[in-house]
XYZ file of C-alpha atoms in Angstrom:
321
model
C 74.224 112.098 102.383
C 77.473 113.756 101.252
C 78.490 113.793 97.579
C 82.126 114.637 98.267
C 83.335 113.887 94.746
C 80.445 115.858 93.197
C 79.424 112.815 91.189
C 76.869 113.282 88.427
C 75.114 110.205 89.820
C 74.829 110.038 93.614
C 71.424 108.746 94.632
C 69.962 107.122 97.734
C 66.461 105.776 97.297
C 63.924 103.216 98.451
C 62.253 101.351 95.609
C 59.252 99.043 95.833
C 60.782 95.688 94.919
C 58.807 92.456 95.138
C 56.286 93.976 97.551
C 58.542 95.867 99.985
C 60.629 99.054 99.976
C 64.292 98.198 99.387
C 67.339 100.459 99.523
C 69.533 101.303 96.525
C 72.630 103.515 96.458
C 73.782 104.645 92.991
C 77.092 106.360 92.260
C 78.787 107.196 88.970
C 80.165 109.806 86.603
C 78.262 109.215 83.373
C 74.784 107.890 82.620
C 76.142 106.243 79.465
C 78.509 103.964 81.428
C 77.534 100.313 81.928
C 75.598 99.572 85.118
C 77.178 97.283 87.709
C 74.963 95.849 90.443
C 77.008 94.996 93.549
C 75.658 92.021 95.513
C 76.941 92.172 99.068
C 78.003 89.351 101.318
C 76.852 88.023 104.664
C 74.101 87.166 104.091
C 73.001 90.332 105.877
C 76.248 92.326 105.626
C 75.391 95.429 103.584
C 78.589 96.632 101.898
C 77.069 99.889 100.686
C 78.617 101.326 103.863
C 82.119 100.521 102.553
C 81.696 101.768 98.980
C 83.621 104.974 99.749
C 86.663 102.892 100.739
C 87.194 101.185 97.380
C 85.022 102.233 94.475
C 85.888 105.855 93.606
C 87.834 104.794 90.504
C 85.215 102.204 89.573
C 82.777 105.053 89.004
C 84.906 106.340 86.121
C 83.901 103.294 84.044
C 80.718 101.975 85.700
C 77.598 103.287 87.353
C 77.802 101.229 90.558
C 74.580 100.340 92.361
C 74.593 98.860 95.860
C 71.450 97.055 96.931
C 70.839 96.378 100.628
C 69.192 92.992 100.290
C 66.071 91.845 102.099
C 67.276 91.102 105.640
C 70.241 93.499 105.437
C 71.198 97.109 106.062
C 68.722 99.876 105.395
C 66.245 97.454 103.809
C 66.120 95.475 107.067
C 65.702 98.695 109.052
C 62.743 99.670 106.850
C 61.287 96.111 107.020
C 62.371 94.743 110.429
C 60.037 91.741 110.476
C 60.408 90.573 106.862
C 63.065 87.875 106.535
C 64.441 86.435 103.280
C 64.488 83.011 101.688
C 66.594 82.116 98.658
C 63.466 82.274 96.480
C 62.469 85.748 97.679
C 66.081 86.921 97.212
C 66.120 85.755 93.588
C 62.756 87.405 92.943
C 64.068 90.610 94.534
C 67.190 90.493 92.390
C 65.190 89.975 89.206
C 62.953 92.955 90.006
C 65.993 95.093 90.889
C 67.645 94.302 87.555
C 64.450 95.218 85.684
C 64.279 98.521 87.556
C 67.902 99.380 86.750
C 67.550 98.446 83.081
C 64.606 100.819 82.765
C 66.167 103.622 84.819
C 69.417 103.645 82.842
C 68.017 102.466 79.492
C 70.212 99.338 79.395
C 69.553 95.947 77.859
C 71.644 94.137 80.497
C 73.540 94.836 83.720
C 76.873 93.620 85.074
C 76.584 91.502 88.214
C 79.389 91.596 90.788
C 78.875 89.201 93.679
C 81.023 89.233 96.813
C 81.054 86.213 99.163
C 77.365 85.340 99.820
C 76.600 87.722 96.926
C 78.630 85.415 94.674
C 76.179 82.604 95.459
C 73.154 84.774 94.702
C 74.842 86.236 91.618
C 75.902 82.865 90.214
C 72.445 81.333 90.623
C 70.861 84.391 89.010
C 73.356 84.408 86.118
C 72.656 80.751 85.400
C 68.884 81.246 85.628
C 68.613 84.552 83.735
C 71.639 84.826 81.404
C 69.702 87.169 79.108
C 69.718 89.808 81.890
C 73.468 89.732 82.559
C 76.189 91.392 80.461
C 78.830 89.492 82.416
C 79.429 88.185 85.916
C 82.291 88.961 88.318
C 82.806 86.761 91.388
C 84.828 88.084 94.344
C 85.432 85.811 97.316
C 83.572 83.320 95.145
C 81.782 80.595 97.092
C 81.837 77.166 95.461
C 80.973 75.040 98.517
C 80.598 76.461 102.012
C 81.406 73.136 103.660
C 84.600 72.788 101.599
C 85.476 76.425 102.372
C 85.152 75.897 106.105
C 87.093 72.639 106.079
C 89.993 74.079 104.058
C 90.021 77.358 105.983
C 90.137 75.474 109.283
C 93.057 73.326 108.114
C 94.947 76.408 106.914
C 94.771 78.236 110.236
C 95.697 75.008 112.046
C 98.718 74.622 109.748
C 99.897 78.173 110.519
C 99.371 77.708 114.266
C 101.480 74.524 114.212
C 104.204 76.313 112.228
C 104.180 79.168 114.764
C 104.105 76.730 117.724
C 101.012 78.649 118.856
C 99.840 76.249 121.536
C 97.096 78.560 122.803
C 95.459 78.720 119.361
C 95.855 74.964 118.859
C 94.018 74.360 122.140
C 91.220 76.685 121.003
C 90.937 74.802 117.710
C 90.915 71.452 119.497
C 88.136 72.678 121.798
C 85.952 73.495 118.777
C 85.858 69.795 117.885
C 84.461 68.425 114.627
C 84.261 71.272 112.124
C 82.267 72.244 110.131
C 80.121 69.278 111.148
C 77.429 67.428 109.238
C 74.452 69.768 109.448
C 73.407 73.389 109.801
C 72.443 74.235 113.380
C 73.241 76.656 116.203
C 76.333 74.614 117.056
C 77.778 75.277 113.598
C 77.103 79.020 113.891
C 78.866 79.142 117.275
C 81.836 77.166 115.976
C 82.014 79.303 112.832
C 82.237 82.503 114.900
C 85.104 81.022 116.921
C 86.956 79.880 113.796
C 86.561 83.351 112.231
C 88.147 85.005 115.254
C 91.079 82.589 115.128
C 91.450 83.066 111.365
C 91.371 86.813 111.922
C 94.392 86.526 114.206
C 96.345 85.157 111.221
C 94.754 87.594 108.709
C 92.948 84.786 106.918
C 89.399 86.158 107.295
C 87.507 89.393 107.858
C 86.954 90.341 111.490
C 85.504 93.483 113.062
C 88.750 95.398 113.490
C 89.004 99.063 114.485
C 89.896 100.202 110.921
C 86.840 98.335 109.595
C 84.572 99.985 112.164
C 86.069 103.399 111.368
C 85.270 102.839 107.697
C 81.611 102.335 108.595
C 81.455 105.639 110.477
C 83.201 107.458 107.595
C 80.586 106.361 105.079
C 78.601 109.236 103.532
C 75.428 107.165 103.873
C 75.993 105.934 107.453
C 73.206 106.108 110.028
C 73.202 104.735 113.583
C 70.404 102.350 112.599
C 72.909 100.586 110.309
C 74.720 99.226 113.384
C 71.456 97.803 114.696
C 70.791 96.162 111.312
C 74.211 94.477 111.382
C 73.491 93.048 114.828
C 70.195 91.561 113.632
C 71.556 90.087 110.379
C 72.156 86.498 111.543
C 68.638 86.134 112.962
C 67.040 87.720 109.891
C 68.952 85.482 107.470
C 68.653 82.105 109.195
C 66.854 80.428 106.260
C 69.344 81.823 103.762
C 72.273 80.731 105.928
C 70.877 77.204 105.983
C 70.636 77.256 102.183
C 74.215 78.534 101.984
C 75.495 75.767 104.258
C 74.439 73.086 101.773
C 75.272 75.065 98.614
C 77.694 73.277 96.271
C 78.442 74.515 92.749
C 80.503 71.386 92.074
C 77.265 69.426 91.887
C 75.970 71.597 89.026
C 76.827 72.223 85.390
C 79.927 74.310 84.643
C 78.319 75.684 81.465
C 77.634 79.431 81.466
C 75.910 81.481 78.789
C 77.635 84.768 79.740
C 81.289 85.796 80.291
C 82.599 84.866 83.747
C 85.383 86.600 85.678
C 86.770 85.878 89.138
C 88.826 88.362 91.165
C 90.326 86.513 94.138
C 92.558 87.485 97.044
C 95.671 85.313 97.397
C 95.315 85.493 101.169
C 91.596 84.709 101.251
C 91.032 81.623 103.379
C 87.476 82.554 104.403
C 86.380 81.568 100.906
C 89.665 79.867 99.971
C 90.843 81.074 96.585
C 92.259 77.628 95.766
C 88.746 76.127 95.704
C 87.365 78.878 93.454
C 90.425 78.647 91.197
C 89.960 74.904 90.749
C 86.271 75.323 89.868
C 87.007 78.227 87.518
C 89.316 76.040 85.445
C 86.339 73.787 84.650
C 84.029 76.605 83.505
C 82.878 76.794 79.896
C 81.760 80.323 78.997
C 81.806 82.684 75.981
C 84.859 84.272 77.617
C 86.399 84.078 81.061
C 89.265 85.393 83.142
C 90.734 84.966 86.606
C 92.707 87.583 88.542
C 94.669 86.730 91.703
C 95.302 89.813 93.822
C 98.456 89.578 96.003
C 98.378 90.646 99.663
C 94.588 90.659 99.638
C 92.181 88.608 101.697
C 88.414 88.179 101.728
C 87.877 91.941 101.606
C 89.812 91.941 98.347
C 88.695 95.329 97.031
C 89.387 97.054 100.370
C 92.766 95.374 100.880
C 94.141 96.260 97.435
C 91.869 98.887 95.828
C 94.289 99.886 93.054
C 95.066 96.326 91.953
C 91.381 95.466 92.127
C 90.517 98.460 89.952
C 93.169 97.436 87.425
C 91.520 94.011 87.194
C 88.111 95.627 86.667
C 89.564 97.929 84.026
C 91.019 94.948 82.174
C 87.691 93.114 82.305
C 85.859 96.205 81.049
C 88.326 96.666 78.188
C 87.956 93.020 77.105
C 84.169 93.109 77.240
C 84.009 96.479 75.440
C 85.942 94.940 72.542
C 83.685 91.884 72.500
C 80.414 93.829 72.552
């Protein structure tokens, strides 16, 4: 582990959470700063490995804690045969929040959820509002089925505009998408759609710069690559839950402030769907930030603009507290 910025807080640890050892990575400049718990995407895609690429400035105003969830990253490596369900994930998250509140002497924590983490974070925020200072959704998932349908139509639209006959044939070969149920056929089709979307910079794909970022991480170990390769198998039950998830079917009432930071070129979790849902939200305070020239990896694509959005949120909430 390399603390290149000589941070006051730079901790890797395994904590017993809900019966198993789970990995936490803390980084910050001041113990008095508010604590932000980063909920990674996937499910199974531990973003602690990418923290160095986007969060240096965050640490000036927050203590940022990355948690490798059950079935992901270093937690999966430590517990290779223990797979998550949505219920175990929520129990894990509750225990993690309690641990952080005690460690940093805080009454509440900030939850930032990215992609799948936005599903977990939203459910938790609705269930335990007393634990959450405020919630930030990035690549916010409202309905996976709607996301896939809209994302598919967007890449098809661009392929038609570009007269890209090869891509149109590949899309036609995929057939009905996303389909009517969660099964292996959907997972195969989804992988193909992601690769096509990646060609048009509409979704995250495993590009060389992305892979290089993993190897540059101060917390990287070779076992992290193995964990990534096992993520889909480990998270099958959670993926099935995600497939049928639909926030539109639930109340839009929130007891805590809600903020969305969305990439204007995100068609993996299409920003237009999240934007439409956000407009219906009733919350003590709320705000939406659209980041230009940014896709699903919003904070990596535009780190400065993303930080400016976080700074604005922090300033607003500091005045309200």
